[in-house]
PDB file of C-alpha atoms in Angstrom:
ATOM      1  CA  UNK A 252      88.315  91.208 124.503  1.00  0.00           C
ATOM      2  CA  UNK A 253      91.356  91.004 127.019  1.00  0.00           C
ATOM      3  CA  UNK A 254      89.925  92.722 130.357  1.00  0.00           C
ATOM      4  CA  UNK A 255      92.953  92.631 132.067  1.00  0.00           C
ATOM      5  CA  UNK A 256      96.493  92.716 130.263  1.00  0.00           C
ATOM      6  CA  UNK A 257      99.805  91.763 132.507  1.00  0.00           C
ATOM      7  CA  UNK A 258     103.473  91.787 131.874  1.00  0.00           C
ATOM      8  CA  UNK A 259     106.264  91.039 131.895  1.00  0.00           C
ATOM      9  CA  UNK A 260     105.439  87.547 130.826  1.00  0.00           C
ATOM     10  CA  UNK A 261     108.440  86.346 132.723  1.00  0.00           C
ATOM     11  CA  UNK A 262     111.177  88.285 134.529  1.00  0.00           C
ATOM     12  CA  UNK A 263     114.160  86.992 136.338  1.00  0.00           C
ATOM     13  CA  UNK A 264     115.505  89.337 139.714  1.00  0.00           C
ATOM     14  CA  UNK A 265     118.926  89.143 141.903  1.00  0.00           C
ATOM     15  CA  UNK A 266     117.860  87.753 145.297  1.00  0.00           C
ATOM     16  CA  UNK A 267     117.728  90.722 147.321  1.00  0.00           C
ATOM     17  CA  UNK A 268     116.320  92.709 143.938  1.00  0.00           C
ATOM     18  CA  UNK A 269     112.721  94.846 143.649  1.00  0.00           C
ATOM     19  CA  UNK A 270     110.251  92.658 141.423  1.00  0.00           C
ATOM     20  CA  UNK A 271     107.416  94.695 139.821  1.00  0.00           C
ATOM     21  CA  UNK A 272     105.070  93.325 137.591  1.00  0.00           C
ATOM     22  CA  UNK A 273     102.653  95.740 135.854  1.00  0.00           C
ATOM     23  CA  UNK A 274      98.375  95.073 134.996  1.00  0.00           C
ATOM     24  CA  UNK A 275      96.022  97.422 133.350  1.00  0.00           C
ATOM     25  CA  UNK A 276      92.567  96.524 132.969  1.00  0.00           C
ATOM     26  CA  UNK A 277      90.042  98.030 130.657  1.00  0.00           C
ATOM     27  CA  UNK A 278      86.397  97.763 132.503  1.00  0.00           C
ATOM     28  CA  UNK A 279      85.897 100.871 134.779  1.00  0.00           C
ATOM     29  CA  UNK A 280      82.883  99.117 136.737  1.00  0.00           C
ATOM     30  CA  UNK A 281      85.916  96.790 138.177  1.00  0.00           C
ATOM     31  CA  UNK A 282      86.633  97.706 141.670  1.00  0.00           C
ATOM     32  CA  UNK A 283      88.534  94.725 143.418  1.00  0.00           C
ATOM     33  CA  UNK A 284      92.064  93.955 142.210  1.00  0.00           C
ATOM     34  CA  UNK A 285      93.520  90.956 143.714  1.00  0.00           C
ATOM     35  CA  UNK A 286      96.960  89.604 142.707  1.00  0.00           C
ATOM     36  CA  UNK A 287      97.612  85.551 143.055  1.00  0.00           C
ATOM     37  CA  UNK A 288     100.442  83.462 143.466  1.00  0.00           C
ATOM     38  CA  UNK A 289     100.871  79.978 141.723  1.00  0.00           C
ATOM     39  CA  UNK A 290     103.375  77.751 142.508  1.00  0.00           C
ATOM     40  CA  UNK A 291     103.633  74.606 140.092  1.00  0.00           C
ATOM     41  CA  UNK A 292     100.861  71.987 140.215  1.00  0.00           C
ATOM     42  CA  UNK A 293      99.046  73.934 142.628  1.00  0.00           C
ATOM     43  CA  UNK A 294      96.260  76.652 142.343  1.00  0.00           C
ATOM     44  CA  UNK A 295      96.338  80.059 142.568  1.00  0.00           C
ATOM     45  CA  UNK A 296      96.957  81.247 146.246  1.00  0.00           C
ATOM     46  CA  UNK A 297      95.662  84.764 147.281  1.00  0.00           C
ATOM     47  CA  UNK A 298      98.755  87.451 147.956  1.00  0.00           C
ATOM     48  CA  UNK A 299      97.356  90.945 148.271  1.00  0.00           C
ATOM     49  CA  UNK A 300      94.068  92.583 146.999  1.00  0.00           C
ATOM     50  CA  UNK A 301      93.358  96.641 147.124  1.00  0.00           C
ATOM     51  CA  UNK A 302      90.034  98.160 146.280  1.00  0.00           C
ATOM     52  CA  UNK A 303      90.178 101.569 144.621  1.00  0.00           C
ATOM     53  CA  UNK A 304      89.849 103.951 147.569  1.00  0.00           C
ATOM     54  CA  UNK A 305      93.024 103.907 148.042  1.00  0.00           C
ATOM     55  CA  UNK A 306      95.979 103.817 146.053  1.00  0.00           C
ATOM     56  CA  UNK A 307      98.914 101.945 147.515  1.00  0.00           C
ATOM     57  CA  UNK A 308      98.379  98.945 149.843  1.00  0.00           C
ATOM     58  CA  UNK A 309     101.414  97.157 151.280  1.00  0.00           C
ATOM     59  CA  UNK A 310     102.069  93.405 153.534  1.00  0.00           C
ATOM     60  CA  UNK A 311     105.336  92.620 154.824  1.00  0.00           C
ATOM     61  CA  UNK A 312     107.406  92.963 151.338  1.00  0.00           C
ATOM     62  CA  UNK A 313     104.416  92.962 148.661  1.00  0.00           C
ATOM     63  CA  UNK A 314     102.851  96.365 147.482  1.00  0.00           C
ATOM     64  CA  UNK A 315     100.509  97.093 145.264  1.00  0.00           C
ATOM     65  CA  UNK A 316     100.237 100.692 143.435  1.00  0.00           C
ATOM     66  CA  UNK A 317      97.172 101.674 141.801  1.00  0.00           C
ATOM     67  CA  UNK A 318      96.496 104.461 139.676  1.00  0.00           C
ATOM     68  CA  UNK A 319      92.905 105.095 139.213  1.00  0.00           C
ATOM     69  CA  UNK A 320      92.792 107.480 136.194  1.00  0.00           C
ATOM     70  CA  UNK A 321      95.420 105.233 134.313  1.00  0.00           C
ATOM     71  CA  UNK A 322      93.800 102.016 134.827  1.00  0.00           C
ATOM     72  CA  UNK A 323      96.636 100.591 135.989  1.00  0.00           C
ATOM     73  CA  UNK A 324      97.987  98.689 138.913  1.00  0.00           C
ATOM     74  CA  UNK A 325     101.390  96.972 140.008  1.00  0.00           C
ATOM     75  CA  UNK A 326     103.129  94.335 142.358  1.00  0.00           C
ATOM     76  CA  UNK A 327     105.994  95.370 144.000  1.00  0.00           C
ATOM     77  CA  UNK A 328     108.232  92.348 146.103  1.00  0.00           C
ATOM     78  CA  UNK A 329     110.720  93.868 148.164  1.00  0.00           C
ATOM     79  CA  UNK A 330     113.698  91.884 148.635  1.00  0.00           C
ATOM     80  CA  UNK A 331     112.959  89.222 146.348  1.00  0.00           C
ATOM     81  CA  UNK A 332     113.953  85.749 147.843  1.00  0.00           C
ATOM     82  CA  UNK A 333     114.290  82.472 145.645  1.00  0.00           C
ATOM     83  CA  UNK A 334     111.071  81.652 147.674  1.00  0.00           C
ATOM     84  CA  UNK A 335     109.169  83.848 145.755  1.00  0.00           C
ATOM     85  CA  UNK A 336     109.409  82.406 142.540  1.00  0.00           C
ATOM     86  CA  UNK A 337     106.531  81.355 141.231  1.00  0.00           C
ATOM     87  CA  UNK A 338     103.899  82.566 138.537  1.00  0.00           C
ATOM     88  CA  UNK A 339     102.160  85.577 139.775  1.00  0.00           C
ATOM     89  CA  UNK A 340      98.724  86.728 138.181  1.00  0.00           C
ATOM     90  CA  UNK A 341      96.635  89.982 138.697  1.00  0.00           C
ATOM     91  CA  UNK A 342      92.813  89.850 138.762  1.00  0.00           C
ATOM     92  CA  UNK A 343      90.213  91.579 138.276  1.00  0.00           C
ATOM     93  CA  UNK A 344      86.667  91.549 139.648  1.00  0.00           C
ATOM     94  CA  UNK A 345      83.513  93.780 140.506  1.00  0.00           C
ATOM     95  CA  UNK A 346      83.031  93.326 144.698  1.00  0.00           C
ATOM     96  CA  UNK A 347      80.347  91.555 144.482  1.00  0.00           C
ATOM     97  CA  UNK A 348      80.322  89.714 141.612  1.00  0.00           C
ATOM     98  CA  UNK A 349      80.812  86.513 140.768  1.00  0.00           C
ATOM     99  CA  UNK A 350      84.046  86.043 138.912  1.00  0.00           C
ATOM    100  CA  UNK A 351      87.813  87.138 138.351  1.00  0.00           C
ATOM    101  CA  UNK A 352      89.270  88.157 135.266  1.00  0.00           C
ATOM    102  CA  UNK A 353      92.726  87.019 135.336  1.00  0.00           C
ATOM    103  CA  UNK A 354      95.883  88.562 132.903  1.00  0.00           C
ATOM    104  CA  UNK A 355      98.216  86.174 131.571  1.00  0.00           C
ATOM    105  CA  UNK A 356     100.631  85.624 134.131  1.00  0.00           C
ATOM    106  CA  UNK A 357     104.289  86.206 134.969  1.00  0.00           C
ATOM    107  CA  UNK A 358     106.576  84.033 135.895  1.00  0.00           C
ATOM    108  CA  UNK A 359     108.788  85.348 138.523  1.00  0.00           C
ATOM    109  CA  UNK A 360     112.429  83.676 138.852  1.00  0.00           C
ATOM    110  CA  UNK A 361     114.760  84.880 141.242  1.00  0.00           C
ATOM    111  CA  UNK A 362     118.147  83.800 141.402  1.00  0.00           C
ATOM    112  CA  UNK A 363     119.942  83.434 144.383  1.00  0.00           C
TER     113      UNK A 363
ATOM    114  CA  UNK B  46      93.370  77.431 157.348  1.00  0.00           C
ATOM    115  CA  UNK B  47      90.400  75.817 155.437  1.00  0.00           C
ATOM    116  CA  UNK B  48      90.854  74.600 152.278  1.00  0.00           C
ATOM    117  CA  UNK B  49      89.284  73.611 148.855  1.00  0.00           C
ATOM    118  CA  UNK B  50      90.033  69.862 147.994  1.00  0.00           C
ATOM    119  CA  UNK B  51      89.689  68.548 144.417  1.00  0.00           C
ATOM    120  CA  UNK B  52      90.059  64.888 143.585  1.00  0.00           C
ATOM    121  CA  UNK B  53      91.554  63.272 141.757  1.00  0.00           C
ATOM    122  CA  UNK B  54      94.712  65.517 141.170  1.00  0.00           C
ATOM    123  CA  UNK B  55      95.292  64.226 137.464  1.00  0.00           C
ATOM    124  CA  UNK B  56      92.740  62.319 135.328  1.00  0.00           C
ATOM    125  CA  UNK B  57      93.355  60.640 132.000  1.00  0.00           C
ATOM    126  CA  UNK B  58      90.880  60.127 129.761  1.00  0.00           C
ATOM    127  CA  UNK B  59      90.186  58.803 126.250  1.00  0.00           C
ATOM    128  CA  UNK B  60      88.118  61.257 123.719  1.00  0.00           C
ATOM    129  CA  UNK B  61      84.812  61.073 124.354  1.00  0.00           C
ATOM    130  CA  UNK B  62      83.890  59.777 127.555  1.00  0.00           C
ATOM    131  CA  UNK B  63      82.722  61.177 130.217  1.00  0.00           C
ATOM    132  CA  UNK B  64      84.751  62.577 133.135  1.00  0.00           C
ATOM    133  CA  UNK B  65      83.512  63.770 136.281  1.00  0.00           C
ATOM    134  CA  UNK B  66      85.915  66.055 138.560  1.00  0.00           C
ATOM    135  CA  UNK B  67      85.259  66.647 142.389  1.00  0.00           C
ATOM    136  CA  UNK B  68      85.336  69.359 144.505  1.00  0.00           C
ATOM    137  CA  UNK B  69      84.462  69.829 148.426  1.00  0.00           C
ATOM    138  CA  UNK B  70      84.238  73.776 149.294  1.00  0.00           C
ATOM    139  CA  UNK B  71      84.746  75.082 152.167  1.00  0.00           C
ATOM    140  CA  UNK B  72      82.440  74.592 154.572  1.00  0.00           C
ATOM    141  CA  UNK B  73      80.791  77.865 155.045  1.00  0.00           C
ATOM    142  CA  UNK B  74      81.094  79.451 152.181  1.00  0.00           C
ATOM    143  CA  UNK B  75      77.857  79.982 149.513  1.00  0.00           C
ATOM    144  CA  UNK B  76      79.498  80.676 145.958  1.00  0.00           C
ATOM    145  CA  UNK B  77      81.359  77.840 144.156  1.00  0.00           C
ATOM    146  CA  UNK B  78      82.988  77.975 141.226  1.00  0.00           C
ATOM    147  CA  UNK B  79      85.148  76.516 138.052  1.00  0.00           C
ATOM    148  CA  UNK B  80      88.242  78.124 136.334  1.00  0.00           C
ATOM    149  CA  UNK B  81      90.380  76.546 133.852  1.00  0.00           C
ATOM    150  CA  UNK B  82      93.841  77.196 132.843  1.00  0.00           C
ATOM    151  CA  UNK B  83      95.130  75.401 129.438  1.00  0.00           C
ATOM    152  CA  UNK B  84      98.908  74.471 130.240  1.00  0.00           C
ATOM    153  CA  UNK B  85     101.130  77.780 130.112  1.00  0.00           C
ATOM    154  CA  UNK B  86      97.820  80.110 129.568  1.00  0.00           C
ATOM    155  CA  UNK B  87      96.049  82.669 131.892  1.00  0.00           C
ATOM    156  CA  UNK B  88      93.056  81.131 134.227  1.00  0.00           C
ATOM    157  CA  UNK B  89      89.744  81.172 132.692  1.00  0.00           C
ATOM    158  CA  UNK B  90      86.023  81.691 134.436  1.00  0.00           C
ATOM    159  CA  UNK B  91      84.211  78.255 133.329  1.00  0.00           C
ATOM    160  CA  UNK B  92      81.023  79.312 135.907  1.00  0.00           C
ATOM    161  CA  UNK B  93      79.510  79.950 139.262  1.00  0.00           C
ATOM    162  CA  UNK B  94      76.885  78.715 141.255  1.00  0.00           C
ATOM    163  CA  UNK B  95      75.105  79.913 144.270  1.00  0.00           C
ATOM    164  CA  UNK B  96      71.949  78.393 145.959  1.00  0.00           C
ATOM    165  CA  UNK B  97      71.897  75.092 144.152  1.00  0.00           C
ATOM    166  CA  UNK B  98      71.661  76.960 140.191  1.00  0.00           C
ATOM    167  CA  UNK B  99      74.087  78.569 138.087  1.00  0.00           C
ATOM    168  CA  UNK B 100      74.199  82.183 138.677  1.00  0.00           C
ATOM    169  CA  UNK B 101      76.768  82.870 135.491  1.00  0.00           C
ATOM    170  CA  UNK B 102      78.772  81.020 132.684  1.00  0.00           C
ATOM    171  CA  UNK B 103      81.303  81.996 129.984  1.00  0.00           C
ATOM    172  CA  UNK B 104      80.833  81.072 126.704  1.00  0.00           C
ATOM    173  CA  UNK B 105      83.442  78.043 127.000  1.00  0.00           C
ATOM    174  CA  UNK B 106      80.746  76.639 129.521  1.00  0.00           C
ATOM    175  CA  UNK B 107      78.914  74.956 127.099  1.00  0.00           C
ATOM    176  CA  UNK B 108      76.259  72.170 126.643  1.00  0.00           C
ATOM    177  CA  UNK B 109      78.933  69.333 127.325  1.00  0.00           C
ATOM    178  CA  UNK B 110      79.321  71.063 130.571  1.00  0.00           C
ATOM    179  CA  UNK B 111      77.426  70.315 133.410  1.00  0.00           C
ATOM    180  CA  UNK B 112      77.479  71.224 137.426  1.00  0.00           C
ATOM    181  CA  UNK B 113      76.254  69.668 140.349  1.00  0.00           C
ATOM    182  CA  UNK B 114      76.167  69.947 143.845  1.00  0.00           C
ATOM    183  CA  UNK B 115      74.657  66.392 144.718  1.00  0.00           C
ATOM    184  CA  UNK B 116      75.287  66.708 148.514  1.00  0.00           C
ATOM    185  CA  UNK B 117      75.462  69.313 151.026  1.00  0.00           C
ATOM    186  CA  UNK B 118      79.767  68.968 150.828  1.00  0.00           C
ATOM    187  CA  UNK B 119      80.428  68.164 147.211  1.00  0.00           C
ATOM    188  CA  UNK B 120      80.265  69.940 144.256  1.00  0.00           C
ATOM    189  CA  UNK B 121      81.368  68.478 140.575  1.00  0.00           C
ATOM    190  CA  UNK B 122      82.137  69.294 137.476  1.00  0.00           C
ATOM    191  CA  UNK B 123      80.948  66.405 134.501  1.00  0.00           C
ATOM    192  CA  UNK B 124      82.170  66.984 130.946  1.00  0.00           C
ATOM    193  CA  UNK B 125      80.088  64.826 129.098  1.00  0.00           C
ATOM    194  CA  UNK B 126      82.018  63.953 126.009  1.00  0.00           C
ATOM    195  CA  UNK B 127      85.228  64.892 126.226  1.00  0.00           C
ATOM    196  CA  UNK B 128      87.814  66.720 123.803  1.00  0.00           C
ATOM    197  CA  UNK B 129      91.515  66.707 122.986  1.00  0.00           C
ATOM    198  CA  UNK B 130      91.045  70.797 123.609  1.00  0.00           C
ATOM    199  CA  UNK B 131      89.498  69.745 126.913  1.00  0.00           C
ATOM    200  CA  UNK B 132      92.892  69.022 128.048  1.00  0.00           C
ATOM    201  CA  UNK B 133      93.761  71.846 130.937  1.00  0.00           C
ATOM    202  CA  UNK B 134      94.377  72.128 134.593  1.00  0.00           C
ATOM    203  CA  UNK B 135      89.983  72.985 136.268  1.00  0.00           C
ATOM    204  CA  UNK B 136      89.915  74.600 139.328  1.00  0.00           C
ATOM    205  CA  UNK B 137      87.431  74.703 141.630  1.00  0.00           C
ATOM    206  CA  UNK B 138      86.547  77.441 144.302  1.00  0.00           C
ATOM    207  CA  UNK B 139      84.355  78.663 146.610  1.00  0.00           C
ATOM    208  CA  UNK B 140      83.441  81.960 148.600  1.00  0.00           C
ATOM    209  CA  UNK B 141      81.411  84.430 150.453  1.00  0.00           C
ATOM    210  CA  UNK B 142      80.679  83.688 154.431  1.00  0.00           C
ATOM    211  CA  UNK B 143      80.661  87.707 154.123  1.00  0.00           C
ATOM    212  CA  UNK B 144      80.617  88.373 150.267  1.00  0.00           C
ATOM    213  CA  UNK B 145      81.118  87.092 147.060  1.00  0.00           C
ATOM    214  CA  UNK B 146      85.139  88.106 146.761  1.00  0.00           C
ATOM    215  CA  UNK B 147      85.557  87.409 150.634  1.00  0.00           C
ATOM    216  CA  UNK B 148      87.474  84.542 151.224  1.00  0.00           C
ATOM    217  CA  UNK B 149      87.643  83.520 147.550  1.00  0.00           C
ATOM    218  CA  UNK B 150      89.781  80.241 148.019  1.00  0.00           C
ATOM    219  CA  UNK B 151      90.788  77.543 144.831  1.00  0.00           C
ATOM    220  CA  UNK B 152      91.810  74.238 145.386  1.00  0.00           C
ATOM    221  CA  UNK B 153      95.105  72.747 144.072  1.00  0.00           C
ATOM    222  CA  UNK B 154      92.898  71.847 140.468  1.00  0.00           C
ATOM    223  CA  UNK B 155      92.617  68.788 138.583  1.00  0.00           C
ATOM    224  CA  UNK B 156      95.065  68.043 135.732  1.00  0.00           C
ATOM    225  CA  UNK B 157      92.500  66.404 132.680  1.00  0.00           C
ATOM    226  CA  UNK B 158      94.572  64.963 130.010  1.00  0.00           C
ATOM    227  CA  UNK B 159      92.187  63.798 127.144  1.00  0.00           C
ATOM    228  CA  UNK B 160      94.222  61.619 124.637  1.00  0.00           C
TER     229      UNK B 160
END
């Protein structure tokens, strides 16, 4: 069973350009949604997390949307810089609980 | 900023031995964990372990599995007989001065090849 589904699997943006990558999740007990960032041969670095109170949380250029009712949340980067690409996954976790359940990953280029 | 370091960074290792990979948490924290992540796939839970037990497992986290925390800094994961599907990128982590998801913080991983 795939808790948490992600895509675009990869996606290529104009420096300058919006990226948004989409996750839904199935499991209604989840109720911390973190998104990571992975650059190659290293391990997933936290980016931005929101808990469900609320439904947009933003830092500097990186916003995430979430929509309670659809089960769905997003990652916006603002002004996408070549410095940003990387493989970006979205999580999923109950607070205080012991593990994430990751989606598949999209791999963000952005061309300069 | 504190950090999770795993050692070594890659590991090659013939089917069927034994391979031990090291982690040292940060120093604080109480949870510590193992992921996963076959090359080009999504990062899998392996399990977690709080107060010198495991508190949870997946199903991958089988009996060739093991974890340890044999000192009050390290904490390992030993893979007793190794596999050509072992072959993946293990990350360790660790969390939870204030809560389990507080702080959650993975090292840079261990590439296993197992030829």
């Amino acid at each position: 069973q795939q808790q948490v589904k992600q895509s675009p699997q990869s996606l290529i943006v104009q420096k300058g350009g919006i990226s948004i990558i989409n996750c839904a999740y199935e499991n209604t007990a989840f109720d911390y949604f973190p998104w990571y960032q992975q650059f190659p041969g290293k391990g997933p670095a936290l980016l931005i997390a929101i808990r469900p109170d609320v439904s947009e949380k933003k830092e500097g250029r990186f916003t995430i949307s979430f929509n309670k009712s659809a089960k769905q949340f997003s990652l916006h980067i603002m002004d996408s810089q070549p410095g940003d690409s990387a493989t970006y996954f979205c999580a999923a976790s109950r607070y205080n609980f012991n593990k994430f359940y990751f989606g598949s990953g999209t791999k963000l280029n952005v061309k300069p | 900023e504190p950090e999770v370091t795993q050692t070594p960074s890659h590991q090659v290792t013939q089917m069927g031995q034994e391979v031990i990979l090291r982690c040292v948490p940060i120093s604080n924290h109480l949870y510590f964990y193992w992921y996963r992540q076959i090359l080009g796939q999504k990062v899998e839970f392996l399990v977690s372990f709080y107060n010198n037990e495991i508190s949870e497992k997946s199903e991958i986290f089988d009996d060739q599995f093991s974890v340890e925390r044999p000192d009050g800094s390290n904490f390992t994961l030993k893979i007793r007989s190794t596999k050509l599907e072992d072959s993946a990128m293990y990350f360790c982590a660790s969390s939870g001065v204030r809560g389990r998801v507080y702080g959650y913080t993975f090292g840079s991983g261990t590439r296993l090849t197992v030829v």
